[in-house]
mmCIF file of C-alpha atoms in Angstrom:
data_model
loop_
_atom_site.group_PDB
_atom_site.id
_atom_site.type_symbol
_atom_site.label_atom_id
_atom_site.label_comp_id
_atom_site.label_asym_id
_atom_site.label_seq_id
_atom_site.Cartn_x
_atom_site.Cartn_y
_atom_site.Cartn_z
ATOM 1 C CA MET A 1 86.497 93.732 95.184
ATOM 2 C CA LYS A 2 84.515 93.203 98.729
ATOM 3 C CA GLY A 3 85.130 94.398 102.002
ATOM 4 C CA ASN A 4 85.360 90.737 103.432
ATOM 5 C CA ASP A 5 87.766 89.499 100.607
ATOM 6 C CA SER A 6 91.140 88.217 102.224
ATOM 7 C CA ARG A 7 94.482 89.302 101.553
ATOM 8 C CA THR A 8 97.768 88.061 102.713
ATOM 9 C CA PHE A 9 99.765 90.479 105.099
ATOM 10 C CA GLY A 10 102.874 90.143 103.348
ATOM 11 C CA ARG A 11 105.833 88.419 105.014
ATOM 12 C CA ALA A 12 104.073 88.335 108.228
ATOM 13 C CA GLY A 13 101.608 85.500 106.849
ATOM 14 C CA PHE A 14 98.764 85.602 108.179
ATOM 15 C CA ASP A 15 95.417 86.858 106.531
ATOM 16 C CA VAL A 16 93.529 90.416 106.926
ATOM 17 C CA THR A 17 90.552 91.520 105.549
ATOM 18 C CA LEU A 18 90.518 93.740 102.670
ATOM 19 C CA LEU A 19 88.250 96.240 104.807
ATOM 20 C CA GLY A 20 89.381 97.424 108.070
ATOM 21 C CA TYR A 21 87.665 98.841 111.174
ATOM 22 C CA GLY A 22 89.342 101.777 111.865
ATOM 23 C CA GLY A 23 88.408 102.910 115.712
ATOM 24 C CA ALA A 24 89.543 106.496 115.932
ATOM 25 C CA PRO A 25 85.492 107.731 115.235
ATOM 26 C CA ILE A 26 84.697 105.502 118.760
ATOM 27 C CA GLY A 27 87.547 107.521 120.205
ATOM 28 C CA ASN A 28 85.093 110.308 120.326
ATOM 29 C CA ILE A 29 87.159 112.453 117.619
ATOM 30 C CA PHE A 30 85.362 115.866 117.351
ATOM 31 C CA ARG A 31 82.413 114.919 119.108
ATOM 32 C CA PRO A 32 81.075 112.441 121.140
ATOM 33 C CA ILE A 33 79.621 108.640 119.924
ATOM 34 C CA PRO A 34 77.357 107.151 122.836
ATOM 35 C CA GLU A 35 78.510 103.678 123.947
ATOM 36 C CA THR A 36 75.584 102.132 122.728
ATOM 37 C CA ASP A 37 76.605 103.265 119.125
ATOM 38 C CA ALA A 38 79.976 102.299 119.322
ATOM 39 C CA GLN A 39 79.103 98.815 120.536
ATOM 40 C CA ALA A 40 76.427 98.480 117.494
ATOM 41 C CA GLN A 41 78.943 100.133 114.772
ATOM 42 C CA ILE A 42 81.826 97.184 115.820
ATOM 43 C CA ALA A 43 79.166 94.258 115.558
ATOM 44 C CA GLU A 44 77.862 95.459 112.516
ATOM 45 C CA ALA A 45 81.538 95.546 111.084
ATOM 46 C CA TRP A 46 81.290 91.884 112.311
ATOM 47 C CA ASN A 47 78.285 91.178 110.231
ATOM 48 C CA MET A 48 79.417 92.644 107.340
ATOM 49 C CA GLY A 49 82.594 90.166 107.470
ATOM 50 C CA VAL A 50 85.216 92.525 108.565
ATOM 51 C CA ARG A 51 87.663 90.503 110.568
ATOM 52 C CA SER A 52 90.714 93.168 111.043
ATOM 53 C CA PHE A 53 90.269 95.699 113.865
ATOM 54 C CA ASP A 54 92.748 98.806 114.448
ATOM 55 C CA THR A 55 92.841 101.282 117.375
ATOM 56 C CA ALA A 56 95.318 103.219 119.380
ATOM 57 C CA PRO A 57 95.779 104.648 123.039
ATOM 58 C CA MET A 58 95.809 108.204 121.118
ATOM 59 C CA TYR A 59 92.103 107.599 120.004
ATOM 60 C CA GLY A 60 90.098 109.371 122.597
ATOM 61 C CA HIS A 61 92.757 108.822 125.536
ATOM 62 C CA GLY A 62 92.078 104.824 125.842
ATOM 63 C CA LEU A 63 88.495 105.217 124.741
ATOM 64 C CA SER A 64 88.468 103.424 121.518
ATOM 65 C CA GLU A 65 91.151 100.880 122.628
ATOM 66 C CA HIS A 66 88.505 99.847 125.568
ATOM 67 C CA ARG A 67 85.690 100.125 123.333
ATOM 68 C CA VAL A 68 87.040 97.779 120.530
ATOM 69 C CA GLY A 69 88.279 95.065 123.324
ATOM 70 C CA HIS A 70 84.855 95.170 124.961
ATOM 71 C CA ALA A 71 83.359 94.646 121.451
ATOM 72 C CA LEU A 72 85.709 91.786 120.558
ATOM 73 C CA LEU A 73 85.441 90.191 124.299
ATOM 74 C CA THR A 74 83.266 87.186 123.606
ATOM 75 C CA LYS A 75 84.866 86.793 120.036
ATOM 76 C CA ASP A 76 87.149 83.541 119.234
ATOM 77 C CA ARG A 77 90.693 85.046 119.322
ATOM 78 C CA GLU A 78 91.833 83.025 116.151
ATOM 79 C CA ASP A 79 88.935 84.822 114.155
ATOM 80 C CA TYR A 80 90.180 88.446 114.317
ATOM 81 C CA VAL A 81 93.152 90.532 113.511
ATOM 82 C CA LEU A 82 93.704 93.468 115.998
ATOM 83 C CA SER A 83 96.207 96.260 115.868
ATOM 84 C CA THR A 84 97.032 99.047 118.178
ATOM 85 C CA LYS A 85 100.093 101.494 118.606
ATOM 86 C CA VAL A 86 102.863 102.706 120.502
ATOM 87 C CA GLY A 87 104.199 106.138 121.386
ATOM 88 C CA ARG A 88 102.287 107.065 123.784
ATOM 89 C CA THR A 89 101.872 106.507 127.532
ATOM 90 C CA LEU A 90 98.633 107.226 129.375
ATOM 91 C CA THR A 91 98.601 108.192 133.018
ATOM 92 C CA PRO A 92 95.539 108.760 135.483
ATOM 93 C CA ALA A 93 95.072 112.401 135.751
ATOM 94 C CA ALA A 94 91.635 114.282 136.436
ATOM 95 C CA ARG A 95 89.630 115.833 133.847
ATOM 96 C CA GLY A 96 90.033 118.948 132.940
ATOM 97 C CA SER A 97 93.649 118.757 133.652
ATOM 98 C CA PHE A 98 95.117 118.109 130.497
ATOM 99 C CA ASP A 99 94.511 119.035 127.250
ATOM 100 C CA THR A 100 92.564 116.542 124.952
ATOM 101 C CA GLY A 101 92.879 118.063 121.540
ATOM 102 C CA ILE A 102 90.355 117.183 118.934
ATOM 103 C CA TRP A 103 88.905 114.472 121.778
ATOM 104 C CA VAL A 104 86.123 114.896 123.437
ATOM 105 C CA ASP A 105 84.251 113.180 126.687
ATOM 106 C CA THR A 106 87.570 111.239 127.321
ATOM 107 C CA PRO A 107 88.442 108.855 130.258
ATOM 108 C CA PRO A 108 90.869 110.680 132.492
ATOM 109 C CA PHE A 109 93.910 109.992 131.584
ATOM 110 C CA ARG A 110 96.707 112.582 130.205
ATOM 111 C CA ALA A 111 98.480 111.097 126.879
ATOM 112 C CA ASP A 112 102.400 112.012 126.801
ATOM 113 C CA PHE A 113 104.394 110.833 123.804
ATOM 114 C CA ASP A 114 107.776 108.466 125.049
ATOM 115 C CA TYR A 115 109.493 106.579 122.467
ATOM 116 C CA SER A 116 111.615 105.096 124.799
ATOM 117 C CA TYR A 117 112.264 101.091 125.285
ATOM 118 C CA ASP A 118 111.013 100.674 129.137
ATOM 119 C CA ALA A 119 107.829 103.115 127.950
ATOM 120 C CA VAL A 120 106.631 101.312 124.819
ATOM 121 C CA LEU A 121 106.944 97.452 126.866
ATOM 122 C CA ARG A 122 104.779 99.196 129.468
ATOM 123 C CA GLN A 123 102.576 100.902 126.857
ATOM 124 C CA VAL A 124 101.740 97.415 125.272
ATOM 125 C CA GLU A 125 101.180 95.791 128.944
ATOM 126 C CA ASP A 126 98.695 98.843 129.171
ATOM 127 C CA SER A 127 96.830 98.259 125.955
ATOM 128 C CA LEU A 128 96.260 94.377 126.601
ATOM 129 C CA GLN A 129 94.873 95.349 130.062
ATOM 130 C CA ARG A 130 92.750 98.067 128.694
ATOM 131 C CA MET A 131 91.417 95.569 125.695
ATOM 132 C CA CYS A 132 91.196 92.014 127.733
ATOM 133 C CA GLN A 133 93.833 90.504 125.745
ATOM 134 C CA ASP A 134 96.799 88.323 125.870
ATOM 135 C CA ARG A 135 98.734 89.396 122.563
ATOM 136 C CA PHE A 136 98.285 91.581 119.481
ATOM 137 C CA ASP A 137 98.712 90.448 115.767
ATOM 138 C CA ILE A 138 100.195 93.961 114.649
ATOM 139 C CA LEU A 139 101.722 97.000 116.975
ATOM 140 C CA TYR A 140 102.767 99.877 115.124
ATOM 141 C CA VAL A 141 105.011 103.103 116.232
ATOM 142 C CA HIS A 142 102.964 105.726 115.699
ATOM 143 C CA ASP A 143 103.608 109.192 114.474
ATOM 144 C CA VAL A 144 107.035 109.754 114.355
ATOM 145 C CA ASP A 145 106.438 112.518 111.728
ATOM 146 C CA ARG A 146 106.932 116.162 110.934
ATOM 147 C CA TYR A 147 102.987 116.343 110.934
ATOM 148 C CA THR A 148 103.192 115.571 114.664
ATOM 149 C CA HIS A 149 106.302 116.822 115.939
ATOM 150 C CA GLY A 150 107.371 119.527 113.558
ATOM 151 C CA ASP A 151 111.041 120.717 114.067
ATOM 152 C CA ALA A 152 111.556 117.923 116.799
ATOM 153 C CA GLN A 153 110.457 114.970 114.524
ATOM 154 C CA PRO A 154 114.548 114.040 113.750
ATOM 155 C CA ALA A 155 114.919 113.562 117.660
ATOM 156 C CA ARG A 156 111.401 112.092 118.026
ATOM 157 C CA PHE A 157 112.465 109.651 115.228
ATOM 158 C CA ALA A 158 116.166 109.070 116.701
ATOM 159 C CA GLU A 159 114.347 108.040 120.225
ATOM 160 C CA ALA A 160 111.992 105.637 118.676
ATOM 161 C CA LEU A 161 115.054 103.839 116.229
ATOM 162 C CA ALA A 162 116.519 103.454 120.196
ATOM 163 C CA GLY A 163 113.667 102.355 121.969
ATOM 164 C CA ALA A 164 110.015 101.504 120.745
ATOM 165 C CA PHE A 165 111.418 99.778 117.629
ATOM 166 C CA PRO A 166 114.083 97.601 119.526
ATOM 167 C CA ALA A 167 111.140 96.837 121.897
ATOM 168 C CA LEU A 168 108.488 95.722 119.367
ATOM 169 C CA ILE A 169 111.148 93.693 117.967
ATOM 170 C CA ARG A 170 111.365 91.725 121.298
ATOM 171 C CA LEU A 171 107.892 91.499 121.490
ATOM 172 C CA ARG A 172 108.057 89.998 118.340
ATOM 173 C CA ASP A 173 110.312 87.241 118.702
ATOM 174 C CA GLU A 174 108.404 86.358 122.120
ATOM 175 C CA GLY A 175 105.318 85.944 120.167
ATOM 176 C CA VAL A 176 103.370 88.665 122.060
ATOM 177 C CA VAL A 177 103.119 90.258 118.219
ATOM 178 C CA ARG A 178 102.945 88.466 115.211
ATOM 179 C CA ALA A 179 104.103 91.994 112.704
ATOM 180 C CA ILE A 180 105.330 95.546 113.772
ATOM 181 C CA GLY A 181 105.537 98.353 111.671
ATOM 182 C CA ILE A 182 104.970 102.069 111.380
ATOM 183 C CA GLY A 183 102.006 104.281 111.275
ATOM 184 C CA VAL A 184 102.579 107.699 110.039
ATOM 185 C CA ASN A 185 101.150 110.826 107.547
ATOM 186 C CA GLU A 186 104.102 111.044 105.657
ATOM 187 C CA ALA A 187 105.856 108.375 103.092
ATOM 188 C CA ASP A 188 109.333 109.461 103.511
ATOM 189 C CA VAL A 189 109.403 108.615 106.695
ATOM 190 C CA CYS A 190 108.031 105.065 106.114
ATOM 191 C CA VAL A 191 110.919 104.962 103.577
ATOM 192 C CA ASP A 192 113.553 105.703 106.219
ATOM 193 C CA ALA A 193 112.218 103.536 108.861
ATOM 194 C CA LEU A 194 112.171 100.555 105.988
ATOM 195 C CA GLU A 195 115.847 101.338 105.473
ATOM 196 C CA ARG A 196 116.581 101.055 109.351
ATOM 197 C CA VAL A 197 114.337 98.674 111.000
ATOM 198 C CA ASP A 198 113.319 95.254 110.214
ATOM 199 C CA LEU A 199 109.448 96.056 109.669
ATOM 200 C CA ASP A 200 106.618 93.596 108.674
ATOM 201 C CA CYS A 201 104.072 96.370 107.892
ATOM 202 C CA VAL A 202 103.334 99.998 107.250
ATOM 203 C CA LEU A 203 100.440 102.274 108.277
ATOM 204 C CA LEU A 204 100.284 105.225 105.600
ATOM 205 C CA ALA A 205 97.525 107.757 106.355
ATOM 206 C CA GLY A 206 96.366 109.838 103.618
ATOM 207 C CA ARG A 207 99.095 110.015 101.171
ATOM 208 C CA TYR A 208 98.345 107.875 98.371
ATOM 209 C CA THR A 209 94.949 108.792 97.365
ATOM 210 C CA LEU A 210 93.908 109.799 94.269
ATOM 211 C CA LEU A 211 94.655 113.093 94.957
ATOM 212 C CA GLU A 212 98.255 112.134 96.287
ATOM 213 C CA GLN A 213 100.210 109.292 94.249
ATOM 214 C CA ASP A 214 104.039 110.011 94.858
ATOM 215 C CA PRO A 215 104.175 106.856 96.783
ATOM 216 C CA VAL A 216 104.137 104.780 93.931
ATOM 217 C CA THR A 217 107.543 106.112 92.964
ATOM 218 C CA ASP A 218 109.419 105.040 96.231
ATOM 219 C CA LEU A 219 107.776 103.325 99.330
ATOM 220 C CA LEU A 220 105.373 101.121 97.351
ATOM 221 C CA PRO A 221 107.757 99.562 95.095
ATOM 222 C CA LEU A 222 110.402 99.011 98.289
ATOM 223 C CA ALA A 223 107.559 97.651 100.015
ATOM 224 C CA ALA A 224 106.530 95.302 97.421
ATOM 225 C CA GLU A 225 109.987 93.834 97.013
ATOM 226 C CA ARG A 226 110.437 93.624 100.666
ATOM 227 C CA ASP A 227 107.336 91.641 101.364
ATOM 228 C CA VAL A 228 106.211 94.494 103.698
ATOM 229 C CA ALA A 229 102.299 95.363 104.239
ATOM 230 C CA ILE A 230 100.674 98.384 103.385
ATOM 231 C CA VAL A 231 98.140 99.311 105.161
ATOM 232 C CA LEU A 232 96.107 102.883 104.256
ATOM 233 C CA GLY A 233 94.114 105.104 105.711
ATOM 234 C CA GLY A 234 92.602 108.264 105.021
ATOM 235 C CA VAL A 235 91.775 107.094 101.761
ATOM 236 C CA PHE A 236 89.515 110.276 101.540
ATOM 237 C CA ASN A 237 92.117 112.362 102.146
ATOM 238 C CA SER A 238 90.464 113.712 105.544
ATOM 239 C CA GLY A 239 87.216 114.112 103.451
ATOM 240 C CA VAL A 240 87.485 115.891 100.170
ATOM 241 C CA LEU A 241 87.293 112.624 98.069
ATOM 242 C CA ALA A 242 84.210 111.845 99.870
ATOM 243 C CA THR A 243 82.266 115.033 100.069
ATOM 244 C CA GLY A 244 83.684 116.175 95.929
ATOM 245 C CA ALA A 245 84.971 119.638 95.880
ATOM 246 C CA VAL A 246 82.171 121.727 97.900
ATOM 247 C CA PRO A 247 82.577 124.415 99.982
ATOM 248 C CA GLY A 248 83.784 123.596 103.624
ATOM 249 C CA ALA A 249 85.399 120.375 102.194
ATOM 250 C CA LYS A 250 88.494 119.252 103.948
ATOM 251 C CA PHE A 251 91.918 118.110 102.871
ATOM 252 C CA ASN A 252 94.364 116.438 105.267
ATOM 253 C CA TYR A 253 92.011 117.757 108.575
ATOM 254 C CA GLN A 254 91.985 121.388 106.909
ATOM 255 C CA PRO A 255 89.809 123.583 104.598
ATOM 256 C CA ALA A 256 90.743 122.414 101.095
ATOM 257 C CA SER A 257 92.674 124.893 98.652
ATOM 258 C CA GLU A 258 91.610 126.087 95.793
ATOM 259 C CA GLU A 259 94.150 123.590 93.671
ATOM 260 C CA VAL A 260 93.184 120.735 95.743
ATOM 261 C CA LEU A 261 89.555 121.311 95.049
ATOM 262 C CA GLY A 262 90.186 121.830 91.337
ATOM 263 C CA ARG A 263 91.762 118.565 91.025
ATOM 264 C CA VAL A 264 89.278 116.775 92.983
ATOM 265 C CA HIS A 265 86.618 118.931 90.596
ATOM 266 C CA ASP A 266 88.692 117.532 87.275
ATOM 267 C CA ILE A 267 88.357 114.076 89.031
ATOM 268 C CA GLU A 268 84.561 114.366 89.668
ATOM 269 C CA LYS A 269 84.161 115.238 85.896
ATOM 270 C CA PHE A 270 85.116 112.169 84.513
ATOM 271 C CA CYS A 271 83.389 109.958 87.587
ATOM 272 C CA ALA A 272 80.154 111.667 86.936
ATOM 273 C CA ARG A 273 80.647 110.874 82.945
ATOM 274 C CA HIS A 274 81.136 106.909 83.898
ATOM 275 C CA GLU A 275 78.487 107.372 86.289
ATOM 276 C CA VAL A 276 80.843 106.052 89.058
ATOM 277 C CA PRO A 277 80.332 107.810 92.649
ATOM 278 C CA LEU A 278 84.218 109.824 93.176
ATOM 279 C CA ALA A 279 84.348 107.437 97.063
ATOM 280 C CA ALA A 280 83.970 104.703 95.222
ATOM 281 C CA ALA A 281 86.723 105.303 92.649
ATOM 282 C CA SER A 282 89.259 106.803 96.076
ATOM 283 C CA ILE A 283 88.573 103.557 97.993
ATOM 284 C CA GLN A 284 88.756 101.177 94.850
ATOM 285 C CA PHE A 285 91.965 103.154 93.742
ATOM 286 C CA ALA A 286 93.560 103.118 96.553
ATOM 287 C CA ALA A 287 92.966 99.102 96.953
ATOM 288 C CA ALA A 288 94.456 98.213 93.498
ATOM 289 C CA HIS A 289 98.457 98.546 94.369
ATOM 290 C CA PRO A 290 99.625 95.191 94.974
ATOM 291 C CA ALA A 291 101.568 96.443 98.254
ATOM 292 C CA VAL A 292 98.350 97.474 99.663
ATOM 293 C CA ARG A 293 97.095 94.667 101.929
ATOM 294 C CA GLU A 294 94.547 96.897 103.991
ATOM 295 C CA LEU A 295 92.453 99.930 104.095
ATOM 296 C CA LEU A 296 91.595 101.209 107.227
ATOM 297 C CA LEU A 297 88.010 102.920 106.975
ATOM 298 C CA GLY A 298 86.420 104.766 109.839
ATOM 299 C CA ALA A 299 82.709 105.612 110.467
ATOM 300 C CA ARG A 300 81.024 107.608 112.774
ATOM 301 C CA ASN A 301 77.853 105.228 112.337
ATOM 302 C CA CYS A 302 76.320 102.031 110.868
ATOM 303 C CA ASP A 303 74.943 103.643 107.945
ATOM 304 C CA GLN A 304 78.526 104.882 107.323
ATOM 305 C CA LEU A 305 80.248 101.227 107.308
ATOM 306 C CA ARG A 306 77.695 99.479 105.014
ATOM 307 C CA GLN A 307 77.946 102.670 102.974
ATOM 308 C CA ASN A 308 81.746 102.207 102.685
ATOM 309 C CA ALA A 309 81.399 98.444 101.701
ATOM 310 C CA THR A 310 78.907 99.517 98.816
ATOM 311 C CA TRP A 311 81.607 102.107 97.317
ATOM 312 C CA LEU A 312 84.200 99.051 97.405
ATOM 313 C CA GLU A 313 81.773 96.839 95.435
ATOM 314 C CA HIS A 314 80.444 99.543 93.157
ATOM 315 C CA PRO A 315 81.538 98.608 89.300
ATOM 316 C CA ILE A 316 83.655 100.601 87.275
ATOM 317 C CA PRO A 317 84.176 100.587 83.966
ATOM 318 C CA ALA A 318 87.947 100.636 82.947
ATOM 319 C CA GLU A 319 87.151 103.344 80.678
ATOM 320 C CA LEU A 320 87.358 105.466 84.180
ATOM 321 C CA TRP A 321 90.775 105.046 84.766
ATOM 322 C CA GLN A 322 91.799 105.121 81.453
ATOM 323 C CA ASP A 323 90.331 108.556 81.176
ATOM 324 C CA LEU A 324 91.952 109.883 84.280
ATOM 325 C CA ARG A 325 95.265 108.660 83.393
ATOM 326 C CA ALA A 326 95.157 110.383 79.861
ATOM 327 C CA ALA A 327 94.162 113.688 81.743
ATOM 328 C CA GLY A 328 97.449 113.307 83.789
ATOM 329 C CA LEU A 329 95.502 112.722 87.092
ATOM 330 C CA ILE A 330 96.887 108.915 87.437
ATOM 331 C CA LEU A 331 100.388 108.650 87.321
ATOM 332 C CA GLU A 332 101.772 106.110 84.688
ATOM 333 C CA GLU A 333 103.340 104.080 87.863
ATOM 334 C CA ALA A 334 100.430 103.705 89.830
ATOM 335 C CA PRO A 335 98.140 100.407 89.120
ATOM 336 C CA THR A 336 94.520 100.745 88.834
ATOM 337 C CA PRO A 337 91.821 97.901 89.145
ATOM 338 C CA THR A 338 91.062 95.373 87.005
#
C-alpha cells in the first residue's frame, strides 16, 4: 500500500488518495501548533502525493478550516478532494467568554450545535467563505452520536434527519457538494443513518481497528452492498495502537484499561515475532476492507506525516495476519491485506 494510491469514492465516482490529511491537530487540539508549522505540514502532505484533505468547523473553532483553505488557495481546484462537516454554528464572541474544550488559542468564535435545515445551509456558506472555496467534495453531518450528546442523542439525531440531511441533499442536487455522509464515533449510528438517508459515505472514527472489529458484521457489509464509501479516522484508537501497551497509553481519548492494554500486548507479541511495527499493522489492517476508501490520519508535524506513510508501506508477511486470526485477535469476517 502507498499513501498516494487512488481509490474510487464509492458510488460518488470520484477518486481519493488512500491517505487523507486529517485537519484536527492543526486546530490546536490540546496544545498550539504555530501557523508556519501548520502550513508546512499541508505542503508536505501535498508533496507526498496526498490529495484528500479533511477538516471541520469544530477543529479549533474555525482555525483548521482557515489553515487548510489558505494552504490550498493556489492549488488547482480539480487536483484535490476537500471535505468538511456541519452541525455546529460559529458565532463571533470575545475570547474568554466561551468554552473551547480541548482546543487552545482559537479564533474568537463560539461553537453551538445546530442541525436544523436553515442553520446547516448557513454553516456551509460560512465554511466556503472561511476556506475561500466555491464548492466542497464531501460534507458530513458531524457528531450526532451518544459519545457527543449522551442522553440527548436521539433528539439530536431526529433534528438532523429533519434538517441537516435534507439540507445536504439539496446542496448535492445543486452541485455545491458531490458526496454527503455522516461522521461519528459509533457504528450503529452510521447503520441507522444509512437505513434512513440516501448517503454516499460514512466517516467512522475509532471503531474499526485492530482492537475494535464489530463493524465488519453490520456497517461494512451494508456499505459494500450499497457502494457507500467508508472513511476511517482514529485507526490507532487515539494512541494505544501507535504507542503500544505502555503506561499512560490512550484509548478513545482516555487512559487505556487493563483489558485494552492486555489485548494490545497480545497483538504486540505477534508483531514483534514478525518484526512489524504495531502501528504499521494497525494502519494496513484498517485499509484492507474493500468498503474502506480512505484513511484520515492526523499529525502534529511533518515527521509524523512521513512516519504514517512509512507505516502504510511497511512490508508485512501474511503469517502475521494468520497468527493474529488463529489467536482470536482478528475476527473471521475481517479481511486482511494481501
